[in-house]
Amino acid sequence: MRFIGGLLLILLLVLAGGIATGFIDLQKTQEGRLPEVAIKGGSLPKYDANVAKVEVGKRKETVEVPTVDVKKP
């Protein structure tokens, strides 16, 4: 498994190097498009949720902050 991974990594590096140096030139020859998909009906599931009430507010509070002294050696 490690051998295959290493081989793929080397292949990708060679490919990237070839594109970067100009040895490999990729040209788009045809435009792409997404497939057409038809969707009929359907509905989302319904849920009842009972959640706690959260009250957000602010208040003034005094907090003691320690002092730090830095002394150069």
Short mmCIF file of C-alpha atoms in Angstrom, two decimals:
data_model
loop_
_atom_site.label_atom_id
_atom_site.label_comp_id
_atom_site.label_asym_id
_atom_site.label_seq_id
_atom_site.Cartn_x
_atom_site.Cartn_y
_atom_site.Cartn_z
CA MET A 1 0.00 0.00 0.00
CA ARG A 2 2.85 2.37 0.84
CA PHE A 3 4.49 1.50 -2.48
CA ILE A 4 1.38 2.46 -4.46
CA GLY A 5 1.02 5.71 -2.50
CA GLY A 6 4.66 6.60 -3.11
CA LEU A 7 4.32 5.76 -6.80
CA LEU A 8 1.24 7.99 -7.12
CA LEU A 9 3.03 10.83 -5.31
CA ILE A 10 6.00 10.59 -7.68
CA LEU A 11 3.64 10.51 -10.67
CA LEU A 12 1.83 13.63 -9.46
CA LEU A 13 5.13 15.45 -8.87
CA VAL A 14 6.34 14.58 -12.39
CA LEU A 15 3.02 15.71 -13.87
CA ALA A 16 3.06 18.99 -11.91
CA GLY A 17 6.68 19.61 -12.90
CA GLY A 18 5.88 18.94 -16.56
CA ILE A 19 2.99 21.40 -16.52
CA ALA A 20 5.01 24.05 -14.65
CA THR A 21 7.97 23.86 -17.04
CA GLY A 22 5.88 23.75 -20.21
CA PHE A 23 6.68 20.19 -21.29
CA ILE A 24 3.00 19.32 -20.91
CA ASP A 25 0.45 21.71 -22.41
CA LEU A 26 -3.20 21.14 -21.51
CA GLN A 27 -5.88 22.71 -23.71
CA LYS A 28 -9.63 22.55 -23.14
CA THR A 29 -11.30 21.26 -26.31
CA GLN A 30 -14.94 21.10 -25.18
CA GLU A 31 -17.07 22.90 -22.59
CA GLY A 32 -18.51 20.82 -19.77
CA ARG A 33 -22.00 20.98 -18.31
CA LEU A 34 -23.85 19.56 -15.35
CA PRO A 35 -26.30 16.70 -15.83
CA GLU A 36 -30.01 17.48 -15.92
CA VAL A 37 -31.90 16.30 -12.84
CA ALA A 38 -35.66 16.23 -12.32
CA ILE A 39 -36.96 16.55 -8.76
CA LYS A 40 -40.55 15.77 -7.78
CA GLY A 41 -42.31 16.36 -4.47
CA GLY A 42 -40.66 15.77 -1.14
CA SER A 43 -40.79 17.63 2.14
CA LEU A 44 -38.54 18.48 5.03
CA PRO A 45 -38.98 16.69 8.35
CA LYS A 46 -40.75 18.61 11.13
CA TYR A 47 -39.43 18.88 14.69
CA ASP A 48 -40.71 20.28 17.96
CA ALA A 49 -37.92 21.65 20.11
CA ASN A 50 -38.22 22.76 23.72
CA VAL A 51 -35.12 24.76 24.58
CA ALA A 52 -34.06 26.71 27.63
CA LYS A 53 -34.53 30.47 27.74
CA VAL A 54 -31.23 32.34 27.78
CA GLU A 55 -31.06 35.91 28.98
CA VAL A 56 -28.00 37.96 28.11
CA GLY A 57 -27.17 41.13 29.96
CA LYS A 58 -24.35 43.10 31.49
CA ARG A 59 -23.37 44.25 34.95
CA LYS A 60 -20.53 46.15 36.57
CA GLU A 61 -18.11 44.01 38.51
CA THR A 62 -14.80 44.82 40.21
CA VAL A 63 -12.06 42.31 39.52
CA GLU A 64 -8.67 42.33 41.22
CA VAL A 65 -5.89 41.90 38.67
CA PRO A 66 -2.40 40.79 39.76
CA THR A 67 0.58 42.96 38.84
CA VAL A 68 3.59 41.53 37.04
CA ASP A 69 7.10 42.94 37.38
CA VAL A 70 9.67 42.07 34.73
CA LYS A 71 13.32 42.63 35.62
CA LYS A 72 16.03 42.45 33.01
CA PRO A 73 18.99 40.24 33.99
#
